[in-house]
Amino acid sequence: MARIAFIGLGNMGGPMAANLVKAGHHVCGFDLSVASVAAAEDGGVTAARTLADAVNGGEGMHGGHPGGHGGGRADCVITMLPKGEHVLSVWHALAALLSEGASEDMLLIDCSTIDVQSAREAHGLADAMGCLSLDAPVSGGTVGASAGTLTFMAGGSSAAFDKGEPILAAMGKRIVHCGEAGAGQAAKICNNMILGISMIGVAEAFALGEKLGLSHQALFDVASTSSGQCWALTTNCPVPGPVPTSPANRDYRPGFAASLMLKDLNLSQEAAGQSGAATPLGRHASELYAAFEKAGHGAEDFSAIINLLRERAG
Ligand code: NAD
């Protein structure tokens, strides 16, 4: 079993770290938020007061913790943080920490959703430390994080993937090696661009159907078994009724918040700009979600974008 330092114990990281503990790994966790660290302790994670403590197995706390890494340095460091800037700041701190005696056996995995360029920069830092590294963003949300059913999209060398796969398997049910450094983040933002665009498409169809006097159920019955079928319709339907488990049935409580969709769409636009790809619908989708967030709806499920369309129709 591995000795793992887990950095970032928020909505996703907390339950992911708990699943690593359940699988028998020794997990030492650090977060800037004391409340998040305390919640992770309930899941069996050993609390660390600093990044250095987490990497050293909690040795800086209480003179060594019985549930820590058993006195040894972590074999694997996982980060689950908001944005690229947070990931790079932690990985820079790791580089300083590991400058004496960095181990080629150590694996660094970033599971956050960040821009491709920062992900590649993070891999560069790991190379300089002599560590293996993976960018391994996830889909499946907080429900998947708790249930251990996340999908991981991994980028990095085959050696890093072979080493990381059994660790990621404790937190997810599907682990895909997408290619070299940054390929995991690339897959994540491409997938979520499809999702953002298709949700707006489904919402537009329901908004048009309403104007034409078509019932929600009738449109759902046809489109869900025809060529309009997609996840945004059949699982996260933007109107209440046809899919009882969709957020539309609970006043659009997320689910997947519109602000997170906007973040991912903005990442796709950043990547499109840098790589020279044409993504006109992705750009328009990000503009619509930006307007929706600006109007104060960022905390609602992203399917609530149908209300923006209804408002625009007057
Ligand atoms: P969150 O805000 O709940 O957790 C992030 C945690 O990082 C916070 O607890 C914060 O205190 C901590 N943190 C920030 N800087 C730190 C630092 N320097 N050192 C230690 N801790 C630090 O966010 P989340 O919902 O857990 O999301 C994490 C990542 O996962 C994001 O990139 C997000 O886009 C991605 N993601 C989220 C979901 C979701 O449904 N929430 C789904 C897929 C992917």
Short mmCIF file of C-alpha atoms and ligand atoms in Angstrom, two decimals:
data_model
loop_
_atom_site.label_atom_id
_atom_site.label_comp_id
_atom_site.label_asym_id
_atom_site.label_seq_id
_atom_site.Cartn_x
_atom_site.Cartn_y
_atom_site.Cartn_z
CA MET A 1 0.00 0.00 0.00
CA ALA A 2 1.23 3.49 -0.82
CA ARG A 3 2.08 6.40 1.46
CA ILE A 4 0.12 9.29 -0.03
CA ALA A 5 0.19 13.03 0.70
CA PHE A 6 -3.16 14.57 -0.35
CA ILE A 7 -3.20 18.35 -0.84
CA GLY A 8 -6.61 20.05 -1.20
CA LEU A 9 -9.33 18.37 0.84
CA GLY A 10 -12.36 20.31 -0.47
CA ASN A 11 -15.63 19.03 -1.92
CA MET A 12 -13.81 16.61 -4.20
CA GLY A 13 -10.48 16.03 -2.45
CA GLY A 14 -12.02 15.18 0.94
CA PRO A 15 -14.05 12.17 -0.21
CA MET A 16 -11.32 11.08 -2.67
CA ALA A 17 -8.77 10.97 0.16
CA ALA A 18 -11.25 8.99 2.29
CA ASN A 19 -11.57 6.39 -0.48
CA LEU A 20 -7.78 6.01 -0.60
CA VAL A 21 -7.84 5.31 3.15
CA LYS A 22 -10.65 2.75 2.64
CA ALA A 23 -8.47 1.00 0.07
CA GLY A 24 -5.74 0.61 2.70
CA HIS A 25 -3.36 3.43 1.72
CA HIS A 26 -1.69 5.62 4.36
CA VAL A 27 -2.99 9.11 3.59
CA CYS A 28 -1.73 12.31 5.15
CA GLY A 29 -3.75 15.38 4.13
CA PHE A 30 -3.21 19.14 4.07
CA ASP A 31 -5.55 22.01 3.21
CA LEU A 32 -5.42 25.73 3.94
CA SER A 33 -8.90 25.34 5.44
CA VAL A 34 -8.81 23.90 8.96
CA ALA A 35 -12.45 22.81 8.61
CA SER A 36 -11.63 20.76 5.49
CA VAL A 37 -8.75 19.05 7.27
CA ALA A 38 -11.00 18.22 10.23
CA ALA A 39 -13.66 16.77 7.91
CA ALA A 40 -11.01 14.64 6.17
CA GLU A 41 -9.83 13.32 9.55
CA ASP A 42 -13.35 11.90 10.02
CA GLY A 43 -12.67 9.90 6.85
CA GLY A 44 -9.49 8.41 8.33
CA VAL A 45 -7.00 10.87 6.80
CA THR A 46 -4.07 11.87 9.02
CA ALA A 47 -4.03 15.66 9.42
CA ALA A 48 -0.95 17.65 8.52
CA ARG A 49 -0.37 21.27 9.52
CA THR A 50 1.82 22.09 6.54
CA LEU A 51 2.63 20.79 3.09
CA ALA A 52 5.98 19.56 4.44
CA ASP A 53 4.22 17.61 7.22
CA ALA A 54 1.93 15.97 4.67
CA VAL A 55 4.86 14.91 2.49
CA ASN A 56 6.79 13.66 5.50
CA GLY A 57 3.87 11.64 6.83
CA GLY A 58 2.73 13.96 9.61
CA GLU A 59 6.09 13.77 11.36
CA GLY A 60 5.91 17.48 12.21
CA MET A 61 2.72 16.87 14.16
CA HIS A 62 2.60 15.33 17.59
CA GLY A 63 6.08 13.86 17.00
CA GLY A 64 4.73 11.46 14.37
CA HIS A 65 1.20 10.16 14.02
CA PRO A 66 0.35 6.48 14.34
CA GLY A 67 -1.93 6.70 11.30
CA GLY A 68 0.59 8.64 9.20
CA HIS A 69 3.02 7.35 6.67
CA GLY A 70 4.74 5.25 9.25
CA GLY A 71 7.54 7.80 9.51
CA GLY A 72 8.41 7.77 5.84
CA ARG A 73 8.26 10.25 3.03
CA ALA A 74 5.25 9.94 0.71
CA ASP A 75 5.52 7.69 -2.35
CA CYS A 76 2.86 9.75 -4.06
CA VAL A 77 1.60 13.34 -3.74
CA ILE A 78 -1.89 14.14 -5.06
CA THR A 79 -3.17 17.70 -5.53
CA MET A 80 -6.89 18.57 -5.89
CA LEU A 81 -6.99 22.37 -6.01
CA PRO A 82 -9.15 25.06 -7.65
CA LYS A 83 -6.99 26.46 -10.46
CA GLY A 84 -3.65 26.27 -12.30
CA GLU A 85 -2.10 29.01 -10.16
CA HIS A 86 -2.82 27.01 -6.96
CA VAL A 87 -1.41 23.81 -8.44
CA LEU A 88 1.77 25.51 -9.65
CA SER A 89 2.31 27.24 -6.31
CA VAL A 90 2.02 23.91 -4.46
CA TRP A 91 4.23 22.06 -6.98
CA HIS A 92 6.86 24.86 -6.74
CA ALA A 93 6.76 24.44 -2.94
CA LEU A 94 7.19 20.68 -3.43
CA ALA A 95 10.20 21.33 -5.65
CA ALA A 96 11.79 23.40 -2.87
CA LEU A 97 10.90 20.75 -0.30
CA LEU A 98 12.24 17.84 -2.33
CA SER A 99 15.36 19.61 -3.55
CA GLU A 100 17.34 17.60 -1.05
CA GLY A 101 16.96 13.93 -1.83
CA ALA A 102 14.11 14.02 -4.33
CA SER A 103 13.18 10.49 -5.11
CA GLU A 104 12.79 9.11 -8.59
CA ASP A 105 10.29 6.71 -7.07
CA MET A 106 7.96 9.54 -6.13
CA LEU A 107 4.86 10.11 -8.24
CA LEU A 108 3.10 13.49 -8.41
CA ILE A 109 -0.54 13.48 -9.58
CA ASP A 110 -2.67 16.57 -10.14
CA CYS A 111 -6.41 15.77 -10.28
CA SER A 112 -7.64 19.41 -10.46
CA THR A 113 -9.21 20.80 -13.63
CA ILE A 114 -6.69 23.38 -14.87
CA ASP A 115 -5.42 24.89 -18.13
CA VAL A 116 -3.29 22.70 -20.36
CA GLN A 117 -0.33 25.08 -20.25
CA SER A 118 -0.14 25.06 -16.43
CA ALA A 119 -0.49 21.26 -16.46
CA ARG A 120 2.50 21.00 -18.81
CA GLU A 121 4.46 23.44 -16.64
CA ALA A 122 3.70 21.25 -13.59
CA HIS A 123 5.02 18.16 -15.45
CA GLY A 124 8.18 20.19 -16.21
CA LEU A 125 8.65 20.89 -12.50
CA ALA A 126 8.26 17.19 -11.71
CA ASP A 127 10.83 16.30 -14.39
CA ALA A 128 13.27 18.74 -12.82
CA MET A 129 12.66 17.08 -9.42
CA GLY A 130 13.30 13.66 -10.95
CA CYS A 131 9.72 12.55 -10.16
CA LEU A 132 7.14 10.83 -12.35
CA SER A 133 3.96 12.86 -12.90
CA LEU A 134 0.40 12.67 -14.21
CA ASP A 135 -2.28 15.24 -14.92
CA ALA A 136 -5.44 13.27 -14.07
CA PRO A 137 -8.58 15.44 -13.97
CA VAL A 138 -11.86 13.76 -13.18
CA SER A 139 -15.49 13.67 -14.18
CA GLY A 140 -18.28 12.37 -11.99
CA GLY A 141 -18.67 15.27 -9.53
CA THR A 142 -18.97 15.07 -5.77
CA VAL A 143 -21.30 12.06 -6.00
CA GLY A 144 -18.66 10.12 -7.94
CA ALA A 145 -15.93 11.33 -5.57
CA SER A 146 -17.83 9.93 -2.57
CA ALA A 147 -18.86 6.70 -4.30
CA GLY A 148 -15.38 6.08 -5.73
CA THR A 149 -16.82 5.98 -9.26
CA LEU A 150 -14.93 8.88 -10.88
CA THR A 151 -13.56 8.74 -14.40
CA PHE A 152 -9.89 9.80 -14.58
CA MET A 153 -8.39 11.23 -17.78
CA ALA A 154 -4.63 10.88 -17.43
CA GLY A 155 -1.74 12.53 -19.24
CA GLY A 156 1.91 11.58 -18.74
CA SER A 157 4.42 8.88 -19.53
CA SER A 158 3.51 5.18 -19.60
CA ALA A 159 5.77 4.65 -16.57
CA ALA A 160 3.85 7.31 -14.62
CA PHE A 161 0.50 5.87 -15.73
CA ASP A 162 1.44 2.31 -14.78
CA LYS A 163 2.45 3.52 -11.34
CA GLY A 164 -0.55 5.80 -10.85
CA GLU A 165 -3.33 3.55 -12.17
CA PRO A 166 -3.66 1.33 -9.06
CA ILE A 167 -3.82 4.44 -6.85
CA LEU A 168 -6.43 6.14 -9.03
CA ALA A 169 -8.42 2.87 -9.11
CA ALA A 170 -9.19 3.35 -5.41
CA MET A 171 -11.06 6.55 -6.31
CA GLY A 172 -12.59 5.79 -9.69
CA LYS A 173 -14.09 3.14 -11.90
CA ARG A 174 -12.59 4.21 -15.23
CA ILE A 175 -9.03 5.38 -15.84
CA VAL A 176 -8.08 6.38 -19.37
CA HIS A 177 -4.52 7.10 -20.46
CA CYS A 178 -5.08 9.96 -22.94
CA GLY A 179 -1.47 10.59 -23.96
CA GLU A 180 1.56 12.58 -22.88
CA ALA A 181 1.78 15.54 -20.47
CA GLY A 182 -1.37 17.70 -20.54
CA ALA A 183 -3.47 15.17 -22.51
CA GLY A 184 -5.74 14.49 -19.52
CA GLN A 185 -6.61 18.18 -19.17
CA ALA A 186 -7.09 18.43 -22.94
CA ALA A 187 -9.60 15.54 -22.87
CA LYS A 188 -11.42 17.05 -19.89
CA ILE A 189 -11.93 20.50 -21.42
CA CYS A 190 -12.90 19.08 -24.84
CA ASN A 191 -15.51 16.84 -23.17
CA ASN A 192 -16.91 19.68 -21.10
CA MET A 193 -17.08 21.96 -24.14
CA ILE A 194 -19.32 19.31 -25.78
CA LEU A 195 -21.40 19.22 -22.60
CA GLY A 196 -21.81 23.02 -22.33
CA ILE A 197 -22.78 23.36 -26.00
CA SER A 198 -25.15 20.38 -25.90
CA MET A 199 -26.88 21.63 -22.73
CA ILE A 200 -27.58 24.97 -24.41
CA GLY A 201 -28.85 23.10 -27.50
CA VAL A 202 -31.23 20.99 -25.43
CA ALA A 203 -32.39 24.05 -23.45
CA GLU A 204 -33.04 25.98 -26.70
CA ALA A 205 -35.11 23.09 -28.03
CA PHE A 206 -37.30 23.01 -24.89
CA ALA A 207 -37.64 26.82 -24.94
CA LEU A 208 -38.72 26.68 -28.61
CA GLY A 209 -41.04 23.75 -27.91
CA GLU A 210 -42.75 25.79 -25.17
CA LYS A 211 -43.39 28.63 -27.64
CA LEU A 212 -44.82 26.10 -30.12
CA GLY A 213 -47.15 24.56 -27.53
CA LEU A 214 -45.26 21.27 -27.29
CA SER A 215 -45.30 19.52 -23.89
CA HIS A 216 -41.96 18.83 -22.21
CA GLN A 217 -42.79 15.13 -22.03
CA ALA A 218 -43.66 14.88 -25.73
CA LEU A 219 -40.39 16.53 -26.79
CA PHE A 220 -38.45 14.35 -24.35
CA ASP A 221 -40.14 11.13 -25.58
CA VAL A 222 -39.22 11.95 -29.17
CA ALA A 223 -35.74 13.45 -28.76
CA SER A 224 -34.52 10.90 -26.19
CA THR A 225 -35.17 8.09 -28.68
CA SER A 226 -34.14 10.03 -31.79
CA SER A 227 -31.04 11.74 -33.13
CA GLY A 228 -31.27 14.56 -30.56
CA GLN A 229 -30.42 12.08 -27.78
CA CYS A 230 -27.54 13.14 -25.50
CA TRP A 231 -26.52 13.15 -21.80
CA ALA A 232 -27.72 16.74 -21.30
CA LEU A 233 -31.21 15.55 -22.30
CA THR A 234 -31.49 12.06 -20.87
CA THR A 235 -29.63 12.50 -17.55
CA ASN A 236 -29.56 16.23 -16.78
CA CYS A 237 -32.77 17.31 -18.53
CA PRO A 238 -33.16 21.12 -18.12
CA VAL A 239 -36.93 20.98 -17.47
CA PRO A 240 -38.64 19.28 -14.52
CA GLY A 241 -40.62 16.09 -15.11
CA PRO A 242 -39.18 13.77 -17.74
CA VAL A 243 -36.04 12.81 -15.75
CA PRO A 244 -36.99 12.82 -12.04
CA THR A 245 -33.35 12.78 -10.85
CA SER A 246 -32.28 15.83 -12.86
CA PRO A 247 -31.52 19.09 -10.95
CA ALA A 248 -34.47 20.83 -12.68
CA ASN A 249 -36.75 18.92 -10.28
CA ARG A 250 -35.10 20.50 -7.23
CA ASP A 251 -34.99 24.16 -8.24
CA TYR A 252 -31.72 23.59 -10.11
CA ARG A 253 -29.64 22.81 -7.01
CA PRO A 254 -26.41 21.35 -8.44
CA GLY A 255 -25.36 18.85 -9.71
CA PHE A 256 -22.71 20.70 -11.63
CA ALA A 257 -22.72 24.41 -10.89
CA ALA A 258 -23.00 26.90 -13.78
CA SER A 259 -19.86 28.67 -12.46
CA LEU A 260 -17.85 25.43 -12.83
CA MET A 261 -19.19 24.99 -16.37
CA LEU A 262 -18.09 28.56 -17.12
CA LYS A 263 -14.63 27.84 -15.70
CA ASP A 264 -14.25 24.79 -17.97
CA LEU A 265 -15.61 26.61 -21.04
CA ASN A 266 -13.14 29.45 -20.41
CA LEU A 267 -10.33 26.88 -20.20
CA SER A 268 -11.42 25.48 -23.57
CA GLN A 269 -11.41 28.98 -25.07
CA GLU A 270 -7.97 29.70 -23.64
CA ALA A 271 -6.70 26.45 -25.17
CA ALA A 272 -8.43 27.19 -28.50
CA GLY A 273 -6.79 30.62 -28.61
CA GLN A 274 -3.35 29.23 -27.82
CA SER A 275 -3.58 26.31 -30.25
CA GLY A 276 -5.38 28.16 -33.05
CA ALA A 277 -8.49 25.91 -33.09
CA ALA A 278 -11.82 27.31 -34.32
CA THR A 279 -14.52 26.76 -31.67
CA PRO A 280 -17.27 29.31 -32.43
CA LEU A 281 -19.99 27.42 -30.55
CA GLY A 282 -17.67 26.90 -27.56
CA ARG A 283 -17.02 30.66 -27.54
CA HIS A 284 -20.72 31.46 -27.68
CA ALA A 285 -21.47 28.90 -24.93
CA SER A 286 -18.88 30.52 -22.67
CA GLU A 287 -20.41 33.98 -23.35
CA LEU A 288 -23.88 32.72 -22.42
CA TYR A 289 -22.64 31.09 -19.18
CA ALA A 290 -20.68 34.28 -18.35
CA ALA A 291 -23.90 36.33 -18.70
CA PHE A 292 -25.77 33.76 -16.60
CA GLU A 293 -23.15 33.93 -13.83
CA LYS A 294 -23.07 37.74 -13.97
CA ALA A 295 -26.84 37.74 -13.42
CA GLY A 296 -26.23 35.92 -10.10
CA HIS A 297 -26.94 32.30 -11.11
CA GLY A 298 -23.45 30.79 -10.87
CA ALA A 299 -24.38 28.54 -7.95
CA GLU A 300 -27.33 26.96 -9.82
CA ASP A 301 -26.98 23.78 -11.84
CA PHE A 302 -25.72 24.50 -15.36
CA SER A 303 -29.02 23.21 -16.82
CA ALA A 304 -30.73 26.33 -15.40
CA ILE A 305 -29.29 28.15 -18.45
CA ILE A 306 -32.78 27.51 -19.95
CA ASN A 307 -34.03 30.39 -17.76
CA LEU A 308 -31.60 32.80 -19.45
CA LEU A 309 -33.05 31.79 -22.83
CA ARG A 310 -36.62 32.27 -21.56
CA GLU A 311 -35.72 35.73 -20.20
CA ARG A 312 -34.09 36.72 -23.48
CA ALA A 313 -37.25 35.68 -25.33
CA GLY A 314 -39.21 38.10 -23.15
P1 NAD B 1 -13.06 23.15 -3.41
O1 NAD B 1 -12.97 24.63 -3.48
O2 NAD B 1 -14.16 22.52 -2.64
O3 NAD B 1 -11.67 22.56 -2.81
C1 NAD B 1 -10.40 23.08 -3.12
C2 NAD B 1 -9.60 23.06 -1.82
O4 NAD B 1 -8.26 23.47 -2.09
C3 NAD B 1 -10.14 24.03 -0.76
O5 NAD B 1 -10.48 23.29 0.41
C4 NAD B 1 -8.97 25.01 -0.51
O6 NAD B 1 -8.86 25.42 0.83
C5 NAD B 1 -7.80 24.16 -0.93
N1 NAD B 1 -6.60 24.92 -1.29
C6 NAD B 1 -6.47 25.99 -2.11
N2 NAD B 1 -5.18 26.38 -2.19
C7 NAD B 1 -4.47 25.52 -1.40
C8 NAD B 1 -3.10 25.40 -1.07
N3 NAD B 1 -2.18 26.23 -1.55
N4 NAD B 1 -2.72 24.41 -0.22
C9 NAD B 1 -3.63 23.56 0.30
N5 NAD B 1 -4.96 23.63 0.02
C10 NAD B 1 -5.37 24.59 -0.81
O7 NAD B 1 -13.05 22.64 -4.92
P2 NAD B 1 -13.53 21.19 -5.46
O8 NAD B 1 -14.98 21.24 -5.81
O9 NAD B 1 -13.00 20.15 -4.55
O10 NAD B 1 -12.74 21.15 -6.87
C11 NAD B 1 -11.35 20.89 -6.95
C12 NAD B 1 -10.98 20.76 -8.42
O11 NAD B 1 -11.75 19.69 -8.99
C13 NAD B 1 -11.28 22.02 -9.26
O12 NAD B 1 -10.25 22.18 -10.19
C14 NAD B 1 -12.60 21.67 -9.96
O13 NAD B 1 -12.77 22.35 -11.19
C15 NAD B 1 -12.44 20.17 -10.16
N6 NAD B 1 -13.72 19.44 -10.29
C16 NAD B 1 -14.75 19.71 -9.44
C17 NAD B 1 -15.95 19.01 -9.59
C18 NAD B 1 -17.12 19.28 -8.67
O14 NAD B 1 -18.23 18.80 -8.98
N7 NAD B 1 -16.93 19.98 -7.54
C19 NAD B 1 -16.08 18.03 -10.59
C20 NAD B 1 -14.97 17.75 -11.41
C21 NAD B 1 -13.80 18.47 -11.24
#
